[in-house]
CSV table of C-alpha atoms and ligand atoms in Angstrom, one decimal:
chain,number,residue,atom,x,y,z
L,1139,MET,CA,-49.4,-9.9,51.2
L,1140,SER,CA,-49.4,-13.6,51.9
L,1141,THR,CA,-46.5,-15.2,53.7
L,1142,LEU,CA,-46.7,-18.3,51.6
L,1143,ASN,CA,-43.4,-19.7,50.5
L,1144,PRO,CA,-43.3,-19.8,46.7
L,1145,TRP,CA,-41.2,-23.0,46.7
L,1146,ASP,CA,-43.9,-24.8,48.7
L,1147,VAL,CA,-46.4,-23.5,46.2
L,1148,ALA,CA,-44.3,-24.6,43.2
L,1149,ARG,CA,-43.8,-28.0,44.7
L,1150,ALA,CA,-47.4,-28.4,45.6
L,1151,GLN,CA,-48.4,-27.6,42.0
L,1152,PHE,CA,-45.8,-30.1,40.7
L,1153,PHE,CA,-47.0,-32.9,43.1
L,1154,GLU,CA,-50.6,-32.3,42.2
L,1155,ALA,CA,-49.8,-33.0,38.6
L,1156,ALA,CA,-47.4,-35.8,39.4
L,1157,ASP,CA,-50.1,-37.5,41.5
L,1158,PHE,CA,-52.7,-37.0,38.8
L,1159,MET,CA,-50.3,-38.5,36.1
L,1160,GLY,CA,-49.2,-41.4,38.4
L,1161,LEU,CA,-45.7,-40.2,37.7
L,1162,ASP,CA,-42.9,-42.7,38.4
L,1163,GLU,CA,-41.3,-42.2,41.8
L,1164,GLY,CA,-37.8,-41.7,40.4
L,1165,TYR,CA,-38.8,-38.9,38.0
L,1166,ARG,CA,-40.8,-37.4,40.8
L,1167,LYS,CA,-37.7,-37.3,43.0
L,1168,ILE,CA,-35.5,-35.8,40.3
L,1169,LEU,CA,-37.9,-33.0,39.4
L,1170,ALA,CA,-38.8,-32.2,43.0
L,1171,HIS,CA,-35.3,-30.8,43.4
L,1172,PRO,CA,-33.3,-28.1,41.6
L,1173,LYS,CA,-30.3,-29.5,39.8
L,1174,ARG,CA,-27.9,-26.8,40.9
L,1175,GLU,CA,-28.0,-23.9,43.4
L,1176,LEU,CA,-25.4,-21.2,43.7
L,1177,ILE,CA,-25.4,-18.7,46.5
L,1178,VAL,CA,-23.0,-15.8,46.4
L,1179,HIS,CA,-22.2,-13.0,48.9
L,1180,PHE,CA,-20.2,-10.3,47.1
L,1181,PRO,CA,-18.9,-6.8,47.9
L,1182,VAL,CA,-19.8,-3.7,46.0
L,1183,GLN,CA,-18.1,-0.3,46.5
L,1184,MET,CA,-20.8,2.4,47.0
L,1185,ASP,CA,-20.4,5.9,45.7
L,1186,ASP,CA,-19.4,7.3,49.1
L,1187,GLY,CA,-16.6,4.7,49.4
L,1188,ARG,CA,-18.3,2.3,51.8
L,1189,VAL,CA,-18.3,-1.4,50.9
L,1190,GLU,CA,-21.6,-3.2,51.0
L,1191,VAL,CA,-22.1,-7.0,50.8
L,1192,PHE,CA,-25.0,-8.3,48.7
L,1193,THR,CA,-26.4,-11.8,48.5
L,1194,GLY,CA,-27.4,-13.3,45.1
L,1195,TYR,CA,-28.6,-16.6,43.7
L,1196,ARG,CA,-28.6,-18.6,40.5
L,1197,VAL,CA,-30.6,-21.8,40.5
L,1198,GLN,CA,-30.9,-24.3,37.6
L,1199,HIS,CA,-33.9,-26.5,38.1
L,1200,ASN,CA,-33.5,-28.8,35.1
L,1201,ILE,CA,-31.5,-28.9,31.9
L,1202,ALA,CA,-32.7,-32.2,30.3
L,1203,ARG,CA,-34.3,-30.3,27.3
L,1204,GLY,CA,-31.5,-27.8,26.7
L,1205,PRO,CA,-29.5,-25.0,28.4
L,1206,ALA,CA,-30.9,-23.5,31.5
L,1207,LYS,CA,-32.9,-20.3,30.9
L,1208,GLY,CA,-34.5,-17.7,33.1
L,1209,GLY,CA,-34.4,-14.2,34.3
L,1210,ILE,CA,-32.6,-12.3,37.0
L,1211,ARG,CA,-34.5,-10.1,39.5
L,1212,PHE,CA,-33.3,-7.4,41.8
L,1213,ALA,CA,-35.6,-7.1,44.8
L,1214,PRO,CA,-35.2,-6.6,48.5
L,1215,ASP,CA,-36.9,-9.8,49.5
L,1216,VAL,CA,-35.3,-12.2,47.0
L,1217,ASN,CA,-34.4,-15.5,48.7
L,1218,LEU,CA,-33.3,-19.0,47.8
L,1219,ASP,CA,-36.8,-20.5,48.0
L,1220,GLU,CA,-38.3,-17.9,45.8
L,1221,VAL,CA,-35.5,-18.4,43.2
L,1222,ARG,CA,-36.0,-22.1,43.4
L,1223,ALA,CA,-39.7,-21.8,42.6
L,1224,LEU,CA,-39.1,-19.4,39.8
L,1225,ALA,CA,-36.5,-21.8,38.3
L,1226,MET,CA,-38.9,-24.7,38.5
L,1227,TRP,CA,-41.6,-22.6,36.8
L,1228,MET,CA,-39.1,-21.8,34.0
L,1229,THR,CA,-38.6,-25.6,33.4
L,1230,TRP,CA,-42.3,-26.0,32.9
L,1231,LYS,CA,-42.7,-22.8,30.9
L,1232,THR,CA,-40.1,-23.6,28.3
L,1233,ALA,CA,-41.6,-27.1,28.0
L,1234,VAL,CA,-45.2,-25.8,27.6
L,1235,VAL,CA,-44.1,-23.7,24.6
L,1236,ASN,CA,-41.7,-26.4,23.5
L,1237,ILE,CA,-38.6,-24.4,23.1
L,1238,PRO,CA,-35.3,-26.3,23.7
L,1239,TYR,CA,-34.4,-25.0,27.2
L,1240,GLY,CA,-34.4,-26.1,30.8
L,1241,GLY,CA,-35.3,-23.8,33.6
L,1242,ALA,CA,-33.3,-21.4,35.8
L,1243,LYS,CA,-33.6,-18.2,37.7
L,1244,GLY,CA,-31.4,-15.7,39.5
L,1245,GLY,CA,-31.8,-12.8,41.9
L,1246,VAL,CA,-30.0,-10.4,44.0
L,1247,ARG,CA,-31.3,-9.3,47.4
L,1248,VAL,CA,-31.3,-5.5,46.9
L,1249,ASP,CA,-33.6,-2.6,46.4
L,1250,PRO,CA,-32.2,-1.2,43.1
L,1251,HIS,CA,-34.2,2.1,43.5
L,1252,ARG,CA,-31.8,2.9,46.3
L,1253,LEU,CA,-28.7,2.6,44.2
L,1254,SER,CA,-27.1,5.2,41.9
L,1255,PRO,CA,-26.7,4.2,38.3
L,1256,ARG,CA,-23.0,3.6,38.8
L,1257,GLU,CA,-23.7,1.4,41.9
L,1258,LEU,CA,-26.2,-0.6,40.0
L,1259,GLU,CA,-23.7,-1.2,37.2
L,1260,ARG,CA,-21.0,-2.3,39.7
L,1261,LEU,CA,-23.4,-4.6,41.5
L,1262,THR,CA,-24.6,-6.1,38.2
L,1263,ARG,CA,-21.0,-6.6,36.8
L,1264,ARG,CA,-19.9,-8.2,40.1
L,1265,PHE,CA,-22.9,-10.5,40.3
L,1266,ALA,CA,-22.4,-11.5,36.6
L,1267,THR,CA,-18.8,-12.4,37.5
L,1268,GLU,CA,-19.8,-14.4,40.5
L,1269,ILE,CA,-22.3,-16.5,38.5
L,1270,SER,CA,-20.0,-16.7,35.5
L,1271,ILE,CA,-19.0,-20.2,36.7
L,1272,LEU,CA,-22.6,-21.3,35.6
L,1273,ILE,CA,-23.7,-19.0,32.7
L,1274,GLY,CA,-22.8,-19.2,29.1
L,1275,PRO,CA,-24.7,-19.4,25.7
L,1276,GLU,CA,-24.6,-23.2,25.7
L,1277,ARG,CA,-25.1,-23.5,29.5
L,1278,ASP,CA,-27.3,-21.0,31.2
L,1279,ILE,CA,-28.7,-17.8,29.7
L,1280,PRO,CA,-30.1,-15.1,31.9
L,1281,ALA,CA,-32.7,-12.5,30.9
L,1282,PRO,CA,-34.6,-9.6,32.5
L,1283,ASP,CA,-37.1,-10.1,35.3
L,1284,VAL,CA,-38.5,-7.9,38.1
L,1285,ASN,CA,-36.5,-4.6,38.3
L,1286,THR,CA,-34.0,-5.6,35.6
L,1287,ASN,CA,-33.9,-4.3,32.0
L,1288,PRO,CA,-32.0,-4.2,28.7
L,1289,GLN,CA,-29.2,-2.0,30.2
L,1290,VAL,CA,-28.6,-4.5,33.0
L,1291,MET,CA,-28.5,-7.3,30.4
L,1292,ALA,CA,-25.9,-5.2,28.4
L,1293,TRP,CA,-23.7,-5.0,31.5
L,1294,ILE,CA,-23.9,-8.8,32.0
L,1295,MET,CA,-23.1,-9.4,28.3
L,1296,ASP,CA,-20.2,-6.9,28.4
L,1297,THR,CA,-18.8,-8.4,31.7
L,1298,TYR,CA,-18.9,-12.0,30.4
L,1299,SER,CA,-17.4,-10.8,27.1
L,1300,MET,CA,-14.6,-9.0,28.8
L,1301,HIS,CA,-13.6,-12.2,30.7
L,1302,LYS,CA,-13.7,-14.2,27.4
L,1303,GLY,CA,-11.8,-11.5,25.4
L,1304,TYR,CA,-14.5,-11.4,22.6
L,1305,SER,CA,-18.2,-10.5,22.4
L,1306,VAL,CA,-20.6,-13.2,23.4
L,1307,PRO,CA,-24.1,-11.8,22.7
L,1308,GLY,CA,-25.8,-15.2,23.3
L,1309,VAL,CA,-24.9,-15.3,27.0
L,1310,VAL,CA,-27.9,-13.2,27.9
L,1311,THR,CA,-31.2,-12.2,26.3
L,1312,GLY,CA,-33.3,-9.1,26.6
L,1313,LYS,CA,-30.3,-7.0,25.5
L,1314,PRO,CA,-30.6,-3.7,23.6
L,1315,VAL,CA,-31.0,-4.3,19.8
L,1316,GLU,CA,-27.7,-2.4,19.2
L,1317,ILE,CA,-25.7,-5.2,20.7
L,1318,GLY,CA,-27.6,-8.3,19.6
L,1319,GLY,CA,-31.0,-8.0,21.2
L,1320,SER,CA,-34.1,-9.0,19.3
L,1321,LYS,CA,-36.8,-6.7,18.0
L,1322,GLY,CA,-39.9,-7.2,19.9
L,1323,ARG,CA,-38.3,-8.6,23.1
L,1324,LEU,CA,-39.4,-5.6,25.3
L,1325,GLU,CA,-43.1,-6.2,24.7
L,1326,ALA,CA,-42.9,-10.0,24.3
L,1327,THR,CA,-44.3,-11.1,27.6
L,1328,ALA,CA,-47.3,-8.9,27.2
L,1329,LEU,CA,-47.8,-9.7,23.5
L,1330,GLY,CA,-47.7,-13.4,24.3
L,1331,SER,CA,-50.2,-12.9,27.1
L,1332,PHE,CA,-52.4,-11.0,24.6
L,1333,TYR,CA,-52.2,-13.8,22.0
L,1334,ALA,CA,-53.2,-16.4,24.6
L,1335,THR,CA,-56.0,-14.2,25.8
L,1336,LEU,CA,-57.4,-13.8,22.3
L,1337,GLU,CA,-57.7,-17.6,22.1
L,1338,ALA,CA,-59.3,-17.8,25.5
L,1339,LEU,CA,-61.8,-15.1,24.6
L,1340,LYS,CA,-62.8,-17.0,21.5
L,1341,ARG,CA,-63.6,-20.0,23.6
L,1342,LYS,CA,-65.7,-17.9,25.9
L,1343,ASN,CA,-67.3,-16.1,23.0
L,1344,LEU,CA,-66.2,-12.7,24.3
L,1345,PRO,CA,-64.9,-9.9,22.1
L,1346,ILE,CA,-61.6,-8.1,23.0
L,1347,GLU,CA,-63.2,-4.8,21.8
L,1348,GLY,CA,-64.7,-3.1,24.9
L,1349,ALA,CA,-63.4,-5.7,27.3
L,1350,ARG,CA,-62.6,-4.2,30.7
L,1351,VAL,CA,-59.1,-4.9,31.8
L,1352,SER,CA,-57.4,-4.5,35.2
L,1353,ILE,CA,-53.7,-4.8,35.5
L,1354,GLN,CA,-51.7,-5.3,38.7
L,1355,GLY,CA,-48.1,-4.3,38.1
L,1356,PHE,CA,-46.7,-1.7,35.8
L,1357,GLY,CA,-43.2,-3.0,34.9
L,1358,ASN,CA,-41.8,-5.1,32.1
L,1359,ALA,CA,-45.1,-7.0,31.5
L,1360,GLY,CA,-47.8,-4.6,32.8
L,1361,GLN,CA,-46.9,-1.5,30.9
L,1362,TYR,CA,-46.9,-3.3,27.6
L,1363,ALA,CA,-50.1,-5.2,28.4
L,1364,ALA,CA,-51.8,-1.8,28.9
L,1365,ARG,CA,-50.6,-0.6,25.5
L,1366,ILE,CA,-51.4,-3.8,23.6
L,1367,PHE,CA,-54.8,-4.5,25.1
L,1368,SER,CA,-55.9,-0.9,24.8
L,1369,GLY,CA,-54.5,-0.9,21.2
L,1370,ALA,CA,-56.8,-3.8,20.4
L,1371,GLY,CA,-59.9,-1.9,21.7
L,1372,ALA,CA,-60.0,-3.1,25.3
L,1373,ARG,CA,-60.6,-0.6,28.1
L,1374,ILE,CA,-58.0,-0.4,30.9
L,1375,VAL,CA,-60.1,0.3,34.0
L,1376,ALA,CA,-57.5,-0.1,36.7
L,1377,VAL,CA,-53.7,-0.4,37.1
L,1378,SER,CA,-51.3,-0.5,40.0
L,1379,ASP,CA,-47.7,-0.6,40.9
L,1380,SER,CA,-45.9,-1.3,44.2
L,1381,ARG,CA,-46.9,2.1,45.5
L,1382,GLY,CA,-50.7,1.9,44.8
L,1383,GLY,CA,-53.3,1.9,42.1
L,1384,VAL,CA,-55.8,4.0,40.2
L,1385,VAL,CA,-59.2,3.0,39.0
L,1386,ASN,CA,-61.6,4.5,36.5
L,1387,PRO,CA,-64.5,2.5,35.1
L,1388,LYS,CA,-64.7,4.8,32.2
L,1389,GLY,CA,-61.2,3.9,31.2
L,1390,LEU,CA,-57.6,5.2,31.9
L,1391,ASP,CA,-55.6,7.0,29.2
L,1392,VAL,CA,-52.7,4.6,28.7
L,1393,GLN,CA,-50.4,7.2,27.1
L,1394,ARG,CA,-50.9,9.4,30.1
L,1395,LEU,CA,-50.3,6.5,32.5
L,1396,LEU,CA,-47.0,5.8,30.8
L,1397,GLU,CA,-45.9,9.4,31.1
L,1398,VAL,CA,-46.9,9.6,34.7
L,1399,LYS,CA,-45.1,6.4,35.5
L,1400,LYS,CA,-42.0,7.7,33.8
L,1401,ASN,CA,-42.0,11.2,35.3
L,1402,GLU,CA,-43.4,10.5,38.8
L,1403,GLY,CA,-42.2,6.9,39.3
L,1404,THR,CA,-45.7,5.6,40.1
L,1405,VAL,CA,-49.1,5.4,38.5
L,1406,VAL,CA,-50.7,6.7,41.7
L,1407,ALA,CA,-49.9,10.2,40.4
L,1408,TYR,CA,-52.4,9.7,37.5
L,1409,GLU,CA,-55.0,12.4,38.0
L,1410,ASP,CA,-58.3,11.1,36.7
L,1411,GLY,CA,-59.3,8.2,38.8
L,1412,GLU,CA,-59.9,6.8,42.3
L,1413,LYS,CA,-56.7,6.0,44.3
L,1414,VAL,CA,-56.6,2.5,45.7
L,1415,GLY,CA,-54.0,0.1,47.3
L,1416,PRO,CA,-51.7,-2.1,45.1
L,1417,ALA,CA,-53.8,-5.2,45.6
L,1418,ASP,CA,-57.3,-3.5,45.3
L,1419,VAL,CA,-57.1,-3.6,41.5
L,1420,LEU,CA,-57.4,-7.4,41.7
L,1421,GLU,CA,-61.0,-7.0,43.0
L,1422,VAL,CA,-62.4,-4.3,40.7
L,1423,ASP,CA,-65.2,-5.0,38.3
L,1424,CYS,CA,-63.6,-6.1,35.0
L,1425,ASP,CA,-63.6,-8.8,32.4
L,1426,ILE,CA,-59.9,-9.6,32.2
L,1427,LEU,CA,-57.6,-9.4,35.2
L,1428,ILE,CA,-53.9,-9.4,34.5
L,1429,PRO,CA,-51.7,-9.9,37.6
L,1430,ALA,CA,-48.3,-8.7,36.3
L,1431,ALA,CA,-46.5,-8.1,39.6
L,1432,LEU,CA,-45.3,-10.7,42.1
L,1433,GLU,CA,-46.1,-14.1,43.6
L,1434,ASN,CA,-49.0,-14.9,45.9
L,1435,GLN,CA,-51.3,-12.1,45.1
L,1436,ILE,CA,-54.5,-14.0,44.5
L,1437,THR,CA,-55.0,-16.0,47.7
L,1438,LYS,CA,-57.8,-17.7,49.6
L,1439,ASP,CA,-58.5,-14.3,51.2
L,1440,ASN,CA,-59.5,-12.5,48.0
L,1441,ALA,CA,-60.2,-15.3,45.4
L,1442,ASP,CA,-63.9,-15.1,46.0
L,1443,LYS,CA,-63.8,-11.3,45.4
L,1444,ILE,CA,-62.3,-11.6,41.9
L,1445,GLN,CA,-64.9,-10.3,39.4
L,1446,ALA,CA,-63.0,-11.0,36.2
L,1447,LYS,CA,-64.1,-13.8,33.8
L,1448,VAL,CA,-60.6,-14.4,32.7
L,1449,VAL,CA,-57.4,-14.2,34.7
L,1450,VAL,CA,-54.2,-13.9,32.6
L,1451,GLU,CA,-51.1,-14.6,34.7
L,1452,ALA,CA,-48.5,-12.3,33.3
L,1453,ALA,CA,-46.6,-12.6,36.6
L,1454,ASN,CA,-45.0,-15.7,37.8
L,1455,GLY,CA,-46.8,-17.5,40.6
L,1456,PRO,CA,-49.5,-14.9,41.3
L,1457,THR,CA,-52.2,-17.4,42.3
L,1458,THR,CA,-51.9,-19.8,45.3
L,1459,PRO,CA,-53.2,-23.4,45.0
L,1460,GLU,CA,-56.1,-22.7,47.4
L,1461,ALA,CA,-57.1,-19.6,45.3
L,1462,ASP,CA,-56.8,-21.7,42.2
L,1463,ARG,CA,-59.4,-24.1,43.5
L,1464,ILE,CA,-61.8,-21.3,44.4
L,1465,LEU,CA,-61.4,-19.6,41.0
L,1466,HIS,CA,-62.0,-22.9,39.2
L,1467,GLU,CA,-65.1,-23.6,41.2
L,1468,ARG,CA,-66.4,-20.1,40.5
L,1469,GLY,CA,-65.9,-20.7,36.7
L,1470,VAL,CA,-63.2,-18.1,36.3
L,1471,LEU,CA,-60.9,-19.1,33.5
L,1472,VAL,CA,-57.3,-18.9,34.6
L,1473,LEU,CA,-54.5,-18.8,32.0
L,1474,PRO,CA,-51.7,-20.1,34.0
L,1475,ASP,CA,-48.3,-18.3,34.2
L,1476,ILE,CA,-46.3,-21.1,32.6
L,1477,LEU,CA,-48.5,-20.6,29.5
L,1478,ALA,CA,-49.7,-16.9,29.8
L,1479,ASN,CA,-46.3,-15.3,30.3
L,1480,ALA,CA,-44.2,-17.6,28.1
L,1481,GLY,CA,-44.0,-15.0,25.4
L,1482,GLY,CA,-41.0,-13.4,27.1
L,1483,VAL,CA,-38.8,-16.5,27.1
L,1484,THR,CA,-40.1,-17.4,23.7
L,1485,VAL,CA,-38.7,-14.2,22.2
L,1486,SER,CA,-35.6,-14.7,24.3
L,1487,TYR,CA,-35.2,-18.0,22.4
L,1488,PHE,CA,-35.6,-16.1,19.1
L,1489,GLU,CA,-33.0,-13.6,20.3
L,1490,TRP,CA,-30.5,-16.4,21.2
L,1491,VAL,CA,-31.1,-18.1,17.9
L,1492,GLN,CA,-30.5,-14.8,16.1
L,1493,ASP,CA,-27.3,-14.2,18.1
L,1494,LEU,CA,-26.0,-17.7,17.4
L,1495,TYR,CA,-26.6,-17.2,13.6
L,1496,SER,CA,-25.7,-13.5,13.6
L,1497,PHE,CA,-28.7,-13.0,11.4
L,1498,PHE,CA,-31.5,-10.7,12.7
L,1499,TRP,CA,-35.2,-10.8,12.0
L,1500,ASP,CA,-37.6,-7.9,11.4
L,1501,HIS,CA,-40.3,-7.0,13.9
L,1502,ALA,CA,-43.1,-8.6,11.9
L,1503,ARG,CA,-41.3,-12.0,11.8
L,1504,VAL,CA,-40.7,-11.9,15.6
L,1505,ARG,CA,-44.4,-11.2,16.2
L,1506,GLU,CA,-45.6,-13.8,13.7
L,1507,GLU,CA,-43.3,-16.5,15.1
L,1508,LEU,CA,-44.4,-15.6,18.7
L,1509,ARG,CA,-48.1,-15.8,17.7
L,1510,LYS,CA,-47.6,-19.2,16.2
L,1511,VAL,CA,-45.8,-20.5,19.4
L,1512,MET,CA,-48.4,-19.1,21.7
L,1513,GLU,CA,-51.4,-20.3,19.7
L,1514,ARG,CA,-49.9,-23.8,19.4
L,1515,ALA,CA,-49.2,-24.0,23.2
L,1516,PHE,CA,-52.6,-22.6,24.0
L,1517,HIS,CA,-54.4,-25.3,22.0
L,1518,GLN,CA,-52.1,-28.1,23.3
L,1519,VAL,CA,-52.9,-27.0,26.8
L,1520,PHE,CA,-56.7,-26.7,26.2
L,1521,ASP,CA,-56.9,-30.0,24.3
L,1522,LYS,CA,-55.6,-31.5,27.5
L,1523,VAL,CA,-58.1,-29.5,29.6
L,1524,GLU,CA,-60.9,-31.2,27.5
L,1525,HIS,CA,-59.3,-34.6,27.3
L,1526,LEU,CA,-58.4,-34.9,31.0
L,1527,ASN,CA,-61.3,-32.7,32.3
L,1528,VAL,CA,-58.9,-30.7,34.5
L,1529,HIS,CA,-58.3,-27.0,35.1
L,1530,PRO,CA,-55.8,-25.2,32.8
L,1531,ARG,CA,-52.9,-25.1,35.2
L,1532,LEU,CA,-53.0,-28.8,35.8
L,1533,ALA,CA,-53.3,-29.4,32.1
L,1534,ALA,CA,-50.3,-27.2,31.4
L,1535,TYR,CA,-48.3,-29.0,34.1
L,1536,VAL,CA,-49.1,-32.4,32.7
L,1537,LEU,CA,-48.1,-31.3,29.2
L,1538,ALA,CA,-44.8,-29.8,30.5
L,1539,ILE,CA,-43.9,-32.7,32.8
L,1540,GLU,CA,-44.5,-35.2,30.1
L,1541,ARG,CA,-42.1,-33.4,27.8
L,1542,VAL,CA,-39.4,-33.0,30.5
L,1543,VAL,CA,-39.8,-36.7,31.6
L,1544,GLU,CA,-39.6,-37.9,28.0
L,1545,ALA,CA,-36.3,-36.0,27.6
L,1546,ILE,CA,-34.9,-37.5,30.8
L,1547,LYS,CA,-36.1,-41.0,29.8
L,1548,ILE,CA,-34.5,-40.9,26.4
L,1549,ARG,CA,-31.2,-39.5,27.7
L,1550,GLY,CA,-31.2,-42.0,30.6
L,1551,ILE,CA,-29.8,-41.6,34.1
L,1552,TYR,CA,-26.1,-41.1,34.0
L,1553,PRO,CA,-23.9,-43.1,34.5
S,1310,LIG,N1,-38.1,-13.4,33.3
S,1310,LIG,C1,-39.0,-13.8,32.3
S,1310,LIG,C2,-39.8,-15.0,32.7
S,1310,LIG,O1,-40.1,-15.1,33.9
S,1310,LIG,C3,-38.2,-14.1,31.0
S,1310,LIG,C4,-37.2,-15.2,31.1
S,1310,LIG,C5,-36.3,-15.4,29.9
S,1310,LIG,O2,-36.5,-14.7,28.9
S,1310,LIG,O3,-35.4,-16.2,29.9
S,1310,LIG,O4,-40.3,-15.8,32.0
């Protein structure tokens, strides 16, 4: 694991694009900083009666294009700089797919696997209360991220609603469908990545049938990526989670992987394959590599060992700027996170719209609208790749920054 600071990476990516565009100094200064940062230290009563104090964050990077939007993660190494980076990436992501949101992110420094279900609920409800001075359906709308899920979103929705005295489903997305969630939200990140990949494969003249896929991470994005890509005829040759990975060039049985993950807690327990470390799956022989775990996984130390022809960034920030350059020089096509994983927040947007209208779509409509958004964004990014003759991440940044700057320009600087 690299010790690179994600906020340095996010800012370096932004400055590269700002320099390339010759961005006005004033906008550069505005966008180099998050708009708001909230740090909370809050107590939670544990099951044995002890009181523990946890630290959490909510950062809003920019809200020029609409309410702040972005997930909440629960992880032991969450820190302010990581949340800042993730918030900035959300600003660009919502702009790339052109949905009317700004960018935000939140996190609690905790290993949720060490909490009982009741402790997790108390922690979630107290954190939701602590950040309730920022969140709201017209202000800032959280969603799932690493180690959070529909149940956690339900507790946030319920807590916020209890304070208001009425149900406010639009305060959070990624909820269970029973309380105002959207059909198709669970698999949205992976399905969006899949749609973007199909467009990329067309450009490379590669078929999805028989394509060999390696996936790092088996959580919200990785599990569904395995299902969707294998359902389309691709062969999953490697997967990993935080405990390790499993490789089989003949292909892994996805149904079995899902069962093993559910029952044993890790894909390492899958029987029919070679056991490897969590990061080794990045270097296996494959056509499509899907990093779907954490930041800073593809670095200058392993970028020249990546064998995939296409890298689909389902995770946020998996590739460092140095690794980006190496992959580009080697002709590896990288679908950048702010495009490749935007399907999650796009269906979050659909969920929020459905909540505000109290009118719910069927699964087919969600999928179709998502496909349209992803294809449009893909072509807008790749038109820029061709026009400007730059790598896809830089093209996606230019597109996003133009949209955000345009919004700031039209609104003007207050007062
Ligand atoms: N956590 C997801 C992301 O990083 C989804 C955010 C959302 O739906 O607001 O894009």
